[in-house]
Amino acid sequence: MFEGFALTRRAGDGAELRVRHGGDGPAVLLLHGHPRTHATWHRVAPLLTAAGYTVVCPDLRGYGESSKPPTDDAHRPYSKRAMARDVLAVMRGLGHPRFAVVGHDRGAYVATRLALDHPEAVRSLSVLDGVPIGEALRRCGPGFAARWWHWFFLGQTDKPAERVIDADPDAWYGGSAERMGAEAYEDYRRAIHDPATVHAMCEDYRAGLGVDREHDDADRRAGRRVACPVQMLWATRDDMVDLYGDVLGVWRDWAGDRLEGGPIESGHHMAEEAPDALAAALHGFWRTVPE
């Protein structure tokens, strides 16, 4: 897994991240979703380095083997703004002041926040299966609540979800070695069996319902948009189209002058299920983005 890549620990901005990196060429940052670790990219990353890119894959703060800072009543340490500052510090520390960023699932929210807060650093934004958190909550209806109920279960604190999840993490989270790859699956299982990681992942969702939404709503009121080219890719066997219809249309209020994208024939975890198609779509997009 990740042959030829280095595995290191790097200082973020208040957290220490486990980081896998390798390759030579323009830098790309790959951000995983919940409840995965950076290992979810193990089939995509080698395809991108072979195409001439430097690839950096961190565990987000709280996830995998990255550190889990103490939280506060507003869950600010697990805001996407804090996570974005972490990965920006990592990229600068590795000598990449400007780079493309790809985010899947919860990583898509971090990637979007990174592009909004630090436009000087982000060459392009690729979002996989996600719309801005504030947008998702503003459009929340019965369909969203029925399918994405876990947002509200993980995000509430009156009856914390950690006790339920920790009773049987494998049953709660699922996954398999056949689908994910044996090494990636073991890395993932180590993470989900760590109560500190489960708690941190719930904090991610708690931040999402509060401080992250506040940040998105403030940007929307101010008319702030992502300045760089934006690519939106969605899995055909996920629910983006069912929830939003015109998926690119949701992004038009958030993207600048250039927005493109389309479907990938896959289930939700497209980096694991359709790595060749995903790598090809990313590479095709990046080739058209100015340095």
Short mmCIF file of C-alpha atoms in Angstrom, two decimals, residues 19-172:
data_model
loop_
_atom_site.label_atom_id
_atom_site.label_comp_id
_atom_site.label_asym_id
_atom_site.label_seq_id
_atom_site.Cartn_x
_atom_site.Cartn_y
_atom_site.Cartn_z
CA VAL A 19 0.73 12.23 6.46
CA ARG A 20 1.51 10.02 3.47
CA HIS A 21 3.25 11.78 0.58
CA GLY A 22 5.13 10.92 -2.59
CA GLY A 23 5.68 11.69 -6.23
CA ASP A 24 7.16 14.58 -8.16
CA GLY A 25 5.39 17.41 -9.95
CA PRO A 26 2.49 19.77 -9.18
CA ALA A 27 1.17 19.20 -5.67
CA VAL A 28 -2.27 17.76 -4.94
CA LEU A 29 -3.84 17.35 -1.49
CA LEU A 30 -6.31 14.49 -0.98
CA LEU A 31 -8.70 14.75 2.00
CA HIS A 32 -10.66 11.69 3.13
CA GLY A 33 -14.17 11.52 4.54
CA HIS A 34 -15.89 9.93 7.54
CA PRO A 35 -15.08 7.41 8.93
CA ARG A 36 -12.06 6.66 6.72
CA THR A 37 -8.38 7.49 7.10
CA HIS A 38 -5.94 8.67 4.44
CA ALA A 39 -5.61 5.01 3.40
CA THR A 40 -8.87 5.34 1.43
CA TRP A 41 -6.71 6.93 -1.32
CA HIS A 42 -4.29 4.01 -1.67
CA ARG A 43 -5.61 3.00 -5.10
CA VAL A 44 -5.82 6.56 -6.46
CA ALA A 45 -2.58 8.08 -5.16
CA PRO A 46 -0.22 5.84 -7.21
CA LEU A 47 -2.20 6.61 -10.37
CA LEU A 48 -1.72 10.32 -9.75
CA THR A 49 2.01 10.08 -9.02
CA ALA A 50 2.41 8.02 -12.20
CA ALA A 51 0.68 10.88 -14.06
CA GLY A 52 3.29 13.35 -12.75
CA TYR A 53 1.91 14.75 -9.51
CA THR A 54 3.16 15.08 -5.96
CA VAL A 55 0.41 13.60 -3.77
CA VAL A 56 -0.16 14.41 -0.09
CA CYS A 57 -2.73 12.41 1.93
CA PRO A 58 -3.16 13.32 5.62
CA ASP A 59 -5.41 11.91 8.29
CA LEU A 60 -7.59 14.88 9.25
CA ARG A 61 -7.34 15.99 12.87
CA GLY A 62 -9.29 13.59 15.06
CA TYR A 63 -9.23 10.84 12.43
CA GLY A 64 -6.95 7.84 12.05
CA GLU A 65 -3.63 8.36 13.79
CA SER A 66 -3.67 12.15 13.77
CA SER A 67 -3.93 13.87 17.14
CA LYS A 68 -7.22 14.60 18.85
CA PRO A 69 -7.13 18.09 20.42
CA PRO A 70 -9.44 18.80 23.37
CA THR A 71 -12.76 20.25 22.32
CA ASP A 72 -14.84 23.12 23.69
CA ASP A 73 -18.55 23.81 24.15
CA ALA A 74 -18.86 25.17 20.60
CA HIS A 75 -16.78 22.31 19.11
CA ARG A 76 -14.50 24.87 17.45
CA PRO A 77 -11.38 22.66 17.54
CA TYR A 78 -13.19 20.33 15.09
CA SER A 79 -14.45 23.06 12.79
CA LYS A 80 -13.56 22.77 9.13
CA ARG A 81 -11.75 26.09 9.51
CA ALA A 82 -9.42 24.52 12.08
CA MET A 83 -8.94 21.42 9.94
CA ALA A 84 -8.20 23.61 6.91
CA ARG A 85 -5.51 25.48 8.83
CA ASP A 86 -3.95 22.13 9.75
CA VAL A 87 -3.63 20.88 6.19
CA LEU A 88 -2.46 24.27 4.95
CA ALA A 89 0.36 24.18 7.53
CA VAL A 90 1.27 20.66 6.41
CA MET A 91 1.42 21.65 2.75
CA ARG A 92 3.54 24.70 3.50
CA GLY A 93 5.82 22.60 5.67
CA LEU A 94 6.33 20.19 2.77
CA GLY A 95 7.22 23.08 0.47
CA HIS A 96 3.90 23.39 -1.40
CA PRO A 97 2.63 26.98 -1.13
CA ARG A 98 0.05 26.42 -3.91
CA PHE A 99 -1.72 23.19 -4.76
CA ALA A 100 -4.86 21.45 -5.97
CA VAL A 101 -7.16 20.05 -3.28
CA VAL A 102 -9.59 17.14 -3.49
CA GLY A 103 -12.07 16.40 -0.72
CA HIS A 104 -14.48 13.50 -0.31
CA ASP A 105 -17.45 13.48 2.08
CA ARG A 106 -16.38 15.33 5.28
CA GLY A 107 -13.07 16.07 3.57
CA ALA A 108 -15.04 17.97 0.94
CA TYR A 109 -16.14 20.43 3.64
CA VAL A 110 -12.54 20.92 4.75
CA ALA A 111 -11.43 21.37 1.14
CA THR A 112 -14.17 23.94 0.49
CA ARG A 113 -13.34 25.88 3.65
CA LEU A 114 -9.65 25.80 2.68
CA ALA A 115 -10.46 27.28 -0.74
CA LEU A 116 -12.71 29.97 0.77
CA ASP A 117 -10.35 30.99 3.58
CA HIS A 118 -7.02 30.65 1.74
CA PRO A 119 -7.56 31.40 -1.96
CA GLU A 120 -3.89 32.24 -2.45
CA ALA A 121 -2.96 28.62 -1.71
CA VAL A 122 -5.59 26.66 -3.64
CA ARG A 123 -5.05 26.19 -7.38
CA SER A 124 -8.24 24.19 -7.88
CA LEU A 125 -10.97 22.54 -5.80
CA SER A 126 -12.40 19.09 -6.55
CA VAL A 127 -15.38 18.05 -4.42
CA LEU A 128 -16.56 14.43 -4.30
CA ASP A 129 -20.11 13.73 -3.09
CA GLY A 130 -20.74 16.91 -1.17
CA VAL A 131 -22.21 20.40 -1.14
CA PRO A 132 -21.30 23.11 1.42
CA ILE A 133 -22.55 22.26 4.91
CA GLY A 134 -24.61 25.44 5.15
CA GLU A 135 -26.20 24.64 1.80
CA ALA A 136 -27.05 21.07 2.84
CA LEU A 137 -28.68 22.22 6.07
CA ARG A 138 -30.54 25.08 4.38
CA ARG A 139 -32.03 22.60 1.90
CA CYS A 140 -32.69 19.91 4.51
CA GLY A 141 -36.08 18.25 4.07
CA PRO A 142 -37.66 14.86 4.80
CA GLY A 143 -35.48 13.06 2.26
CA PHE A 144 -32.25 14.43 3.70
CA ALA A 145 -33.38 13.75 7.27
CA ALA A 146 -34.31 10.15 6.43
CA ARG A 147 -31.10 9.34 4.58
CA TRP A 148 -28.60 11.46 6.51
CA TRP A 149 -30.12 11.10 9.98
CA HIS A 150 -26.68 10.21 11.31
CA TRP A 151 -25.71 13.90 10.99
CA PHE A 152 -28.14 14.70 13.78
CA PHE A 153 -27.46 11.59 15.85
CA LEU A 154 -23.70 12.15 15.81
CA GLY A 155 -24.09 15.90 16.19
CA GLN A 156 -26.28 16.02 19.31
CA THR A 157 -24.88 15.90 22.85
CA ASP A 158 -27.88 15.15 25.08
CA LYS A 159 -27.45 11.41 24.45
CA PRO A 160 -23.93 11.14 23.00
CA ALA A 161 -23.52 8.71 20.13
CA GLU A 162 -20.13 7.47 21.30
CA ARG A 163 -21.56 4.93 23.75
CA VAL A 164 -23.70 3.32 21.02
CA ILE A 165 -20.88 3.23 18.47
CA ASP A 166 -18.19 1.96 20.84
CA ALA A 167 -20.39 -1.01 21.77
CA ASP A 168 -19.80 -2.50 18.29
CA PRO A 169 -17.79 -0.28 15.90
CA ASP A 170 -17.64 -2.92 13.15
CA ALA A 171 -21.43 -3.23 13.02
CA TRP A 172 -21.89 0.53 13.08
#
